mmCIF file of C-alpha atoms in Angstrom:
data_model
loop_
_atom_site.group_PDB
_atom_site.id
_atom_site.type_symbol
_atom_site.label_atom_id
_atom_site.label_comp_id
_atom_site.label_asym_id
_atom_site.label_seq_id
_atom_site.Cartn_x
_atom_site.Cartn_y
_atom_site.Cartn_z
ATOM 1 C CA MET A 92 -141.408 -19.985 -94.895
ATOM 2 C CA SER A 93 -144.198 -21.008 -92.528
ATOM 3 C CA ILE A 94 -145.471 -24.555 -92.741
ATOM 4 C CA THR A 95 -147.980 -26.708 -90.910
ATOM 5 C CA LEU A 96 -146.820 -30.235 -90.179
ATOM 6 C CA ALA A 97 -149.296 -33.097 -89.959
ATOM 7 C CA THR A 98 -147.671 -34.382 -86.805
ATOM 8 C CA ARG A 99 -149.501 -36.005 -83.953
ATOM 9 C CA PRO A 100 -150.141 -33.600 -82.215
ATOM 10 C CA ARG A 101 -150.153 -30.772 -84.759
ATOM 11 C CA ALA A 102 -147.400 -28.177 -84.919
ATOM 12 C CA ASP A 103 -147.147 -24.867 -86.777
ATOM 13 C CA ILE A 104 -143.561 -23.753 -87.292
ATOM 14 C CA ALA A 105 -141.558 -21.374 -89.433
ATOM 15 C CA LEU A 106 -138.635 -22.948 -91.257
ATOM 16 C CA VAL A 107 -136.074 -20.341 -92.311
ATOM 17 C CA PRO A 108 -133.361 -21.431 -94.779
ATOM 18 C CA LEU A 109 -129.845 -20.537 -93.598
ATOM 19 C CA GLN A 110 -127.336 -22.164 -95.935
ATOM 20 C CA ASP A 111 -126.825 -25.417 -97.800
ATOM 21 C CA GLU A 112 -128.514 -28.249 -95.900
ATOM 22 C CA ALA A 113 -129.344 -26.031 -92.888
ATOM 23 C CA ALA A 114 -132.388 -24.119 -91.634
ATOM 24 C CA ARG A 115 -133.630 -22.360 -88.509
ATOM 25 C CA LEU A 116 -136.757 -23.598 -86.782
ATOM 26 C CA ASP A 117 -138.707 -20.608 -85.449
ATOM 27 C CA ARG A 118 -141.491 -21.085 -82.970
ATOM 28 C CA ASP A 119 -144.999 -20.097 -84.012
ATOM 29 C CA ASP A 120 -147.692 -22.144 -82.305
ATOM 30 C CA THR A 121 -146.225 -25.521 -81.442
ATOM 31 C CA THR A 122 -148.864 -27.263 -79.379
ATOM 32 C CA GLY A 123 -147.306 -30.707 -79.150
ATOM 33 C CA SER A 124 -144.061 -32.596 -78.995
ATOM 34 C CA LEU A 125 -141.000 -30.663 -80.139
ATOM 35 C CA ILE A 126 -139.257 -33.975 -80.807
ATOM 36 C CA GLU A 127 -142.064 -35.082 -83.130
ATOM 37 C CA CYS A 128 -141.984 -31.662 -84.784
ATOM 38 C CA ILE A 129 -138.243 -31.983 -85.504
ATOM 39 C CA ASP A 130 -138.788 -35.543 -86.721
ATOM 40 C CA ALA A 131 -141.425 -34.302 -89.160
ATOM 41 C CA VAL A 132 -139.222 -31.458 -90.429
ATOM 42 C CA PHE A 133 -136.346 -33.823 -91.166
ATOM 43 C CA ALA A 134 -138.708 -36.376 -92.722
ATOM 44 C CA HIS A 135 -140.252 -33.854 -95.119
ATOM 45 C CA HIS A 136 -136.894 -32.233 -95.960
ATOM 46 C CA PRO A 137 -134.554 -35.168 -96.677
ATOM 47 C CA ASP A 138 -131.691 -32.886 -97.774
ATOM 48 C CA LEU A 139 -131.732 -30.981 -94.495
ATOM 49 C CA ALA A 140 -128.719 -31.937 -92.352
ATOM 50 C CA LEU A 141 -128.885 -29.267 -89.625
ATOM 51 C CA LEU A 142 -131.681 -27.529 -87.727
ATOM 52 C CA VAL A 143 -130.947 -24.487 -85.581
ATOM 53 C CA LEU A 144 -133.250 -23.652 -82.669
ATOM 54 C CA GLU A 145 -132.761 -20.385 -80.820
ATOM 55 C CA PRO A 146 -132.862 -21.135 -77.069
ATOM 56 C CA SER A 147 -134.779 -17.912 -76.385
ATOM 57 C CA ASP A 148 -137.628 -19.223 -78.579
ATOM 58 C CA TRP A 149 -137.797 -22.707 -77.145
ATOM 59 C CA MET A 150 -136.471 -22.867 -73.591
ATOM 60 C CA ASP A 151 -139.948 -22.745 -72.033
ATOM 61 C CA HIS A 152 -141.096 -25.742 -74.119
ATOM 62 C CA ALA A 153 -141.469 -28.949 -72.114
ATOM 63 C CA ASP A 154 -139.140 -30.877 -74.453
ATOM 64 C CA TRP A 155 -136.336 -28.307 -74.472
ATOM 65 C CA PRO A 156 -134.363 -29.471 -71.388
ATOM 66 C CA ARG A 157 -134.233 -33.058 -72.623
ATOM 67 C CA LEU A 158 -133.373 -32.027 -76.172
ATOM 68 C CA SER A 159 -130.714 -29.560 -75.082
ATOM 69 C CA GLU A 160 -129.094 -32.007 -72.661
ATOM 70 C CA ALA A 161 -128.973 -34.844 -75.198
ATOM 71 C CA LEU A 162 -127.706 -32.792 -78.147
ATOM 72 C CA GLY A 163 -125.763 -30.019 -76.433
ATOM 73 C CA GLY A 164 -127.942 -27.051 -77.330
ATOM 74 C CA GLY A 165 -129.910 -25.767 -80.284
ATOM 75 C CA ARG A 166 -127.779 -27.002 -83.198
ATOM 76 C CA ILE A 167 -129.416 -30.291 -84.138
ATOM 77 C CA LEU A 168 -127.701 -32.534 -86.634
ATOM 78 C CA ARG A 169 -130.002 -35.007 -88.352
ATOM 79 C CA SER A 170 -127.621 -37.911 -87.696
ATOM 80 C CA ASP A 171 -127.325 -37.082 -83.978
ATOM 81 C CA PHE A 172 -131.045 -36.532 -83.503
ATOM 82 C CA TYR A 173 -132.045 -39.959 -84.814
ATOM 83 C CA GLN A 174 -129.442 -41.805 -82.738
ATOM 84 C CA GLN A 175 -131.223 -40.720 -79.560
ATOM 85 C CA PRO A 176 -133.845 -43.210 -78.330
ATOM 86 C CA TRP A 177 -136.349 -40.440 -77.394
ATOM 87 C CA HIS A 178 -139.791 -42.023 -76.979
ATOM 88 C CA TRP A 179 -139.282 -44.489 -79.851
ATOM 89 C CA LEU A 180 -137.275 -47.167 -78.037
ATOM 90 C CA GLN A 181 -139.543 -48.865 -75.510
ATOM 91 C CA HIS A 182 -136.803 -50.431 -73.367
ATOM 92 C CA PRO A 183 -133.384 -49.208 -72.202
ATOM 93 C CA PRO A 184 -130.598 -49.573 -74.773
ATOM 94 C CA SER A 185 -127.884 -52.133 -74.139
ATOM 95 C CA ARG A 186 -124.849 -50.897 -72.205
ATOM 96 C CA PRO A 187 -121.283 -52.267 -72.242
ATOM 97 C CA GLU A 188 -121.354 -53.294 -68.589
ATOM 98 C CA GLN A 189 -124.461 -55.401 -69.262
ATOM 99 C CA SER A 190 -122.845 -57.538 -71.978
ATOM 100 C CA PRO A 191 -119.219 -58.369 -71.133
ATOM 101 C CA PHE A 192 -117.358 -60.717 -73.439
ATOM 102 C CA GLU A 193 -117.509 -64.391 -72.524
ATOM 103 C CA VAL A 194 -114.091 -65.781 -71.677
ATOM 104 C CA GLY A 195 -112.598 -67.806 -74.505
ATOM 105 C CA SER A 196 -115.402 -67.269 -77.021
ATOM 106 C CA GLY A 197 -114.774 -63.755 -78.311
ATOM 107 C CA HIS A 198 -118.540 -63.229 -78.204
ATOM 108 C CA PRO A 199 -120.308 -60.811 -75.852
ATOM 109 C CA ARG A 200 -122.921 -62.089 -73.456
ATOM 110 C CA ARG A 201 -126.184 -61.066 -75.090
ATOM 111 C CA PRO A 202 -128.705 -59.006 -73.121
ATOM 112 C CA ALA A 203 -131.970 -60.576 -72.038
ATOM 113 C CA LYS A 204 -134.756 -60.304 -74.569
ATOM 114 C CA PRO A 205 -137.208 -57.461 -74.032
ATOM 115 C CA ASN A 206 -140.878 -58.266 -73.605
ATOM 116 C CA GLY A 207 -143.888 -56.798 -75.351
ATOM 117 C CA LEU A 208 -143.578 -53.555 -77.281
ATOM 118 C CA VAL A 209 -139.981 -52.685 -78.190
ATOM 119 C CA TYR A 210 -140.270 -49.782 -80.672
ATOM 120 C CA ARG A 211 -142.898 -47.298 -81.825
ATOM 121 C CA ARG A 212 -142.622 -44.254 -84.072
ATOM 122 C CA ALA A 213 -145.210 -42.158 -85.860
ATOM 123 C CA ASP A 214 -143.848 -42.051 -89.402
ATOM 124 C CA PRO A 215 -144.348 -38.477 -90.670
ATOM 125 C CA ARG A 216 -144.217 -39.403 -94.362
ATOM 126 C CA LEU A 217 -146.489 -42.438 -94.261
ATOM 127 C CA GLU A 218 -148.701 -40.833 -91.584
ATOM 128 C CA ARG A 219 -148.996 -44.160 -89.794
ATOM 129 C CA THR A 220 -147.431 -45.414 -86.590
ATOM 130 C CA PHE A 221 -144.990 -48.275 -87.066
ATOM 131 C CA SER A 222 -144.342 -50.504 -84.071
ATOM 132 C CA LEU A 223 -142.534 -53.724 -83.196
ATOM 133 C CA ARG A 224 -143.388 -56.173 -80.436
ATOM 134 C CA LEU A 225 -142.270 -59.633 -79.420
ATOM 135 C CA ILE A 226 -144.321 -62.361 -81.086
ATOM 136 C CA GLU A 227 -146.944 -63.952 -78.817
ATOM 137 C CA PRO A 228 -147.930 -67.493 -79.925
ATOM 138 C CA GLU A 229 -151.429 -67.415 -78.431
ATOM 139 C CA ARG A 230 -152.121 -64.090 -80.138
ATOM 140 C CA ASP A 231 -150.179 -64.406 -83.389
ATOM 141 C CA LEU A 232 -149.828 -68.063 -84.384
ATOM 142 C CA GLU A 233 -152.951 -68.252 -86.554
ATOM 143 C CA ARG A 234 -151.943 -65.295 -88.718
ATOM 144 C CA PHE A 235 -148.293 -66.449 -88.737
ATOM 145 C CA VAL A 236 -149.399 -69.808 -90.194
ATOM 146 C CA ARG A 237 -151.533 -67.996 -92.772
ATOM 147 C CA TRP A 238 -148.614 -65.798 -93.789
ATOM 148 C CA MET A 239 -146.229 -68.737 -94.134
ATOM 149 C CA HIS A 240 -148.672 -70.454 -96.499
ATOM 150 C CA LEU A 241 -148.946 -67.506 -98.880
ATOM 151 C CA PRO A 242 -147.322 -68.598 -102.168
ATOM 152 C CA ARG A 243 -145.111 -65.496 -102.411
ATOM 153 C CA VAL A 244 -143.864 -66.066 -98.834
ATOM 154 C CA ALA A 245 -143.453 -69.836 -99.169
ATOM 155 C CA GLU A 246 -141.354 -69.319 -102.307
ATOM 156 C CA PHE A 247 -138.546 -67.743 -100.270
ATOM 157 C CA TRP A 248 -139.084 -68.889 -96.671
ATOM 158 C CA GLU A 249 -139.855 -72.489 -97.710
ATOM 159 C CA GLN A 250 -141.741 -73.050 -94.456
ATOM 160 C CA ALA A 251 -145.329 -73.756 -95.510
ATOM 161 C CA TRP A 252 -145.461 -76.306 -92.711
ATOM 162 C CA PRO A 253 -148.352 -77.662 -90.635
ATOM 163 C CA ALA A 254 -149.490 -75.422 -87.803
ATOM 164 C CA ASP A 255 -147.935 -77.583 -85.077
ATOM 165 C CA GLU A 256 -144.515 -77.432 -86.745
ATOM 166 C CA LEU A 257 -144.755 -73.666 -87.104
ATOM 167 C CA ALA A 258 -145.767 -73.423 -83.442
ATOM 168 C CA ASP A 259 -142.584 -75.326 -82.557
ATOM 169 C CA PHE A 260 -140.589 -72.977 -84.791
ATOM 170 C CA VAL A 261 -141.933 -69.902 -82.986
ATOM 171 C CA ALA A 262 -141.251 -71.486 -79.593
ATOM 172 C CA GLN A 263 -137.670 -72.234 -80.640
ATOM 173 C CA ARG A 264 -137.172 -68.660 -81.796
ATOM 174 C CA LEU A 265 -138.485 -67.307 -78.513
ATOM 175 C CA ALA A 266 -136.158 -69.619 -76.579
ATOM 176 C CA ASP A 267 -133.081 -68.786 -78.669
ATOM 177 C CA PRO A 268 -131.047 -66.087 -76.859
ATOM 178 C CA HIS A 269 -129.515 -64.949 -80.149
ATOM 179 C CA THR A 270 -132.759 -64.288 -82.050
ATOM 180 C CA LEU A 271 -135.492 -61.718 -81.431
ATOM 181 C CA PRO A 272 -138.759 -62.670 -83.235
ATOM 182 C CA LEU A 273 -140.970 -59.642 -83.776
ATOM 183 C CA ILE A 274 -144.386 -58.728 -85.123
ATOM 184 C CA GLY A 275 -144.576 -55.498 -87.105
ATOM 185 C CA GLU A 276 -147.696 -53.341 -86.906
ATOM 186 C CA PHE A 277 -149.059 -50.238 -88.576
ATOM 187 C CA ASP A 278 -151.450 -48.335 -86.299
ATOM 188 C CA GLY A 279 -151.706 -51.429 -84.105
ATOM 189 C CA LEU A 280 -152.612 -53.841 -86.935
ATOM 190 C CA PRO A 281 -150.162 -56.751 -87.448
ATOM 191 C CA PHE A 282 -148.797 -57.027 -90.972
ATOM 192 C CA GLY A 283 -145.454 -58.865 -90.833
ATOM 193 C CA TYR A 284 -142.921 -61.010 -89.017
ATOM 194 C CA PHE A 285 -139.286 -60.010 -88.579
ATOM 195 C CA GLU A 286 -136.264 -61.535 -86.900
ATOM 196 C CA LEU A 287 -133.250 -59.746 -85.507
ATOM 197 C CA TYR A 288 -130.332 -62.058 -84.813
ATOM 198 C CA TRP A 289 -126.709 -61.764 -83.709
ATOM 199 C CA ALA A 290 -124.738 -62.594 -86.839
ATOM 200 C CA ALA A 291 -121.691 -63.834 -84.912
ATOM 201 C CA GLU A 292 -123.736 -66.777 -83.570
ATOM 202 C CA ASP A 293 -125.674 -67.424 -86.775
ATOM 203 C CA ARG A 294 -125.081 -69.785 -89.684
ATOM 204 C CA LEU A 295 -124.038 -66.685 -91.645
ATOM 205 C CA ALA A 296 -120.912 -66.168 -89.510
ATOM 206 C CA PRO A 297 -118.543 -68.461 -91.493
ATOM 207 C CA TYR A 298 -119.312 -66.602 -94.721
ATOM 208 C CA TYR A 299 -118.064 -63.111 -93.889
ATOM 209 C CA PRO A 300 -115.740 -61.336 -91.378
ATOM 210 C CA TRP A 301 -118.327 -60.555 -88.708
ATOM 211 C CA ALA A 302 -118.014 -58.020 -85.922
ATOM 212 C CA SER A 303 -119.312 -58.843 -82.441
ATOM 213 C CA PHE A 304 -122.398 -56.614 -82.594
ATOM 214 C CA ASP A 305 -123.444 -57.103 -86.223
ATOM 215 C CA ARG A 306 -127.200 -57.693 -86.352
ATOM 216 C CA GLY A 307 -128.922 -59.770 -89.019
ATOM 217 C CA LEU A 308 -132.453 -59.347 -90.382
ATOM 218 C CA HIS A 309 -135.060 -61.797 -91.672
ATOM 219 C CA LEU A 310 -138.119 -60.204 -93.275
ATOM 220 C CA LEU A 311 -141.700 -61.316 -93.959
ATOM 221 C CA VAL A 312 -144.619 -59.084 -94.990
ATOM 222 C CA GLY A 313 -147.867 -61.002 -94.745
ATOM 223 C CA GLU A 314 -150.633 -58.495 -95.446
ATOM 224 C CA GLU A 315 -151.252 -57.429 -99.034
ATOM 225 C CA ASP A 316 -152.459 -53.907 -98.256
ATOM 226 C CA VAL A 317 -149.083 -52.770 -96.869
ATOM 227 C CA ARG A 318 -146.910 -53.759 -99.793
ATOM 228 C CA GLY A 319 -145.075 -51.256 -101.980
ATOM 229 C CA ALA A 320 -142.141 -48.875 -101.692
ATOM 230 C CA ARG A 321 -143.625 -46.350 -99.255
ATOM 231 C CA PHE A 322 -144.475 -49.106 -96.785
ATOM 232 C CA VAL A 323 -141.066 -50.760 -97.185
ATOM 233 C CA ASP A 324 -139.428 -47.422 -96.413
ATOM 234 C CA ALA A 325 -141.448 -47.207 -93.187
ATOM 235 C CA TRP A 326 -141.066 -50.750 -91.865
ATOM 236 C CA LEU A 327 -137.527 -51.546 -93.027
ATOM 237 C CA GLY A 328 -136.368 -48.090 -91.997
ATOM 238 C CA GLY A 329 -138.075 -48.564 -88.632
ATOM 239 C CA LEU A 330 -136.684 -52.062 -88.111
ATOM 240 C CA SER A 331 -133.162 -50.842 -88.892
ATOM 241 C CA HIS A 332 -133.654 -47.844 -86.610
ATOM 242 C CA TYR A 333 -134.693 -50.124 -83.767
ATOM 243 C CA ALA A 334 -131.646 -52.378 -84.230
ATOM 244 C CA TYR A 335 -129.270 -49.417 -84.035
ATOM 245 C CA LEU A 336 -131.031 -47.805 -81.062
ATOM 246 C CA ALA A 337 -131.297 -51.013 -79.039
ATOM 247 C CA GLU A 338 -127.552 -51.695 -79.258
ATOM 248 C CA PRO A 339 -125.428 -48.553 -79.783
ATOM 249 C CA ARG A 340 -122.400 -50.749 -80.575
ATOM 250 C CA THR A 341 -124.105 -52.239 -83.629
ATOM 251 C CA ARG A 342 -122.273 -50.709 -86.579
ATOM 252 C CA ARG A 343 -123.612 -52.994 -89.327
ATOM 253 C CA LEU A 344 -126.774 -54.791 -90.346
ATOM 254 C CA VAL A 345 -126.589 -57.872 -92.555
ATOM 255 C CA LEU A 346 -129.058 -59.888 -94.605
ATOM 256 C CA GLU A 347 -128.694 -63.105 -96.589
ATOM 257 C CA PRO A 348 -131.739 -63.222 -98.906
ATOM 258 C CA ARG A 349 -131.957 -65.710 -101.733
ATOM 259 C CA HIS A 350 -129.992 -64.421 -104.692
ATOM 260 C CA ASP A 351 -133.068 -64.228 -106.942
ATOM 261 C CA ASN A 352 -135.281 -62.188 -104.592
ATOM 262 C CA HIS A 353 -135.301 -59.320 -107.069
ATOM 263 C CA ARG A 354 -138.347 -57.614 -105.571
ATOM 264 C CA LEU A 355 -136.464 -57.146 -102.299
ATOM 265 C CA PHE A 356 -133.260 -55.982 -103.978
ATOM 266 C CA ARG A 357 -135.149 -53.120 -105.664
ATOM 267 C CA HIS A 358 -135.718 -51.547 -102.246
ATOM 268 C CA LEU A 359 -132.496 -52.218 -100.359
ATOM 269 C CA GLU A 360 -130.104 -49.610 -101.750
ATOM 270 C CA ARG A 361 -132.623 -46.848 -101.096
ATOM 271 C CA LEU A 362 -132.584 -47.876 -97.439
ATOM 272 C CA GLY A 363 -128.806 -47.915 -97.108
ATOM 273 C CA LEU A 364 -128.364 -51.662 -97.651
ATOM 274 C CA SER A 365 -125.885 -52.725 -100.341
ATOM 275 C CA ARG A 366 -125.685 -56.089 -102.075
ATOM 276 C CA LEU A 367 -122.024 -57.112 -101.786
ATOM 277 C CA ARG A 368 -121.703 -60.596 -103.296
ATOM 278 C CA ASP A 369 -123.394 -63.958 -103.769
ATOM 279 C CA PHE A 370 -122.403 -67.120 -101.921
ATOM 280 C CA ASP A 371 -123.650 -70.661 -101.361
ATOM 281 C CA PHE A 372 -125.402 -71.727 -98.185
ATOM 282 C CA PRO A 373 -126.014 -75.492 -97.967
ATOM 283 C CA HIS A 374 -129.714 -74.860 -98.606
ATOM 284 C CA LYS A 375 -129.688 -71.906 -101.020
ATOM 285 C CA ARG A 376 -127.712 -69.536 -103.195
ATOM 286 C CA ALA A 377 -127.718 -66.317 -101.165
ATOM 287 C CA SER A 378 -126.623 -62.699 -101.440
ATOM 288 C CA LEU A 379 -124.686 -60.948 -98.695
ATOM 289 C CA VAL A 380 -126.318 -57.567 -98.043
ATOM 290 C CA MET A 381 -124.873 -55.055 -95.596
ATOM 291 C CA GLY A 382 -125.812 -51.675 -94.152
ATOM 292 C CA GLN A 383 -123.597 -49.283 -92.202
ATOM 293 C CA ARG A 384 -124.757 -47.312 -89.168
ATOM 294 C CA GLU A 385 -123.169 -44.056 -90.360
ATOM 295 C CA ARG A 386 -124.816 -44.273 -93.768
ATOM 296 C CA PHE A 387 -128.207 -45.095 -92.279
ATOM 297 C CA PHE A 388 -128.297 -42.045 -90.027
ATOM 298 C CA ARG A 389 -126.790 -39.792 -92.691
ATOM 299 C CA GLU A 390 -128.914 -40.833 -95.685
ATOM 300 C CA VAL A 391 -131.955 -42.901 -94.693
ATOM 301 C CA LEU A 392 -133.667 -41.299 -91.698
#
């Protein structure tokens, strides 16, 4: 069957079914990025596990050498494709030689925080570009204060503080080597605040058997017009994708939301995040939520 994908830029391709969960991608008039074309095919065909590209059709395409070198030819597994950083990751991924284990602690030395834009991907299903960048106090503090004072946010974050206290909070997060405070954007418009943290150095560590590269998530959506399941799929899927791309040794993502955050729980399983059990923090009754790298790349993206 021939289909036109609303990628940016546009691509016309012929998708030929081969067998269960596999298809061949035939070239018709692909005018843009082959990587974005493959991304769109997988996004619009969630049951498709394998794409086959005939080298004779594609070897003169500008993206073919990079694609072939990274994936070993024209048989493209969904799970392998999305574990490549391509143009989505905006800084080099962490490498073992850059984060040796600190003597006596059992914890790796964490890489330096990236600056500015860290991740960007045009989401083929939402047809918006999701991006993440480091929070900038002079640019973001006013909206961050506004978000923290929204009743639905204050109910769970419990940080409807004065602006100067929230400014100190942001400064502390930026200075903390174990936490990465990020602003999420759709098409360049800020809509939320997210934190990625190393669980082994977090207050969560005593409550579960952590692994050295487990990454934790804190989530805040501030703008009303990007709420709902299709937006959650884009931003939480994108945030998880970034965490796995930035550190290839991260095998698990963890969250510790309040146990009664039922609106959040409705979305998590769909995005490969399972609620395991409840436990008591000193300040709240929480739920331990965990996602696995293999499941994410097999079922979510």
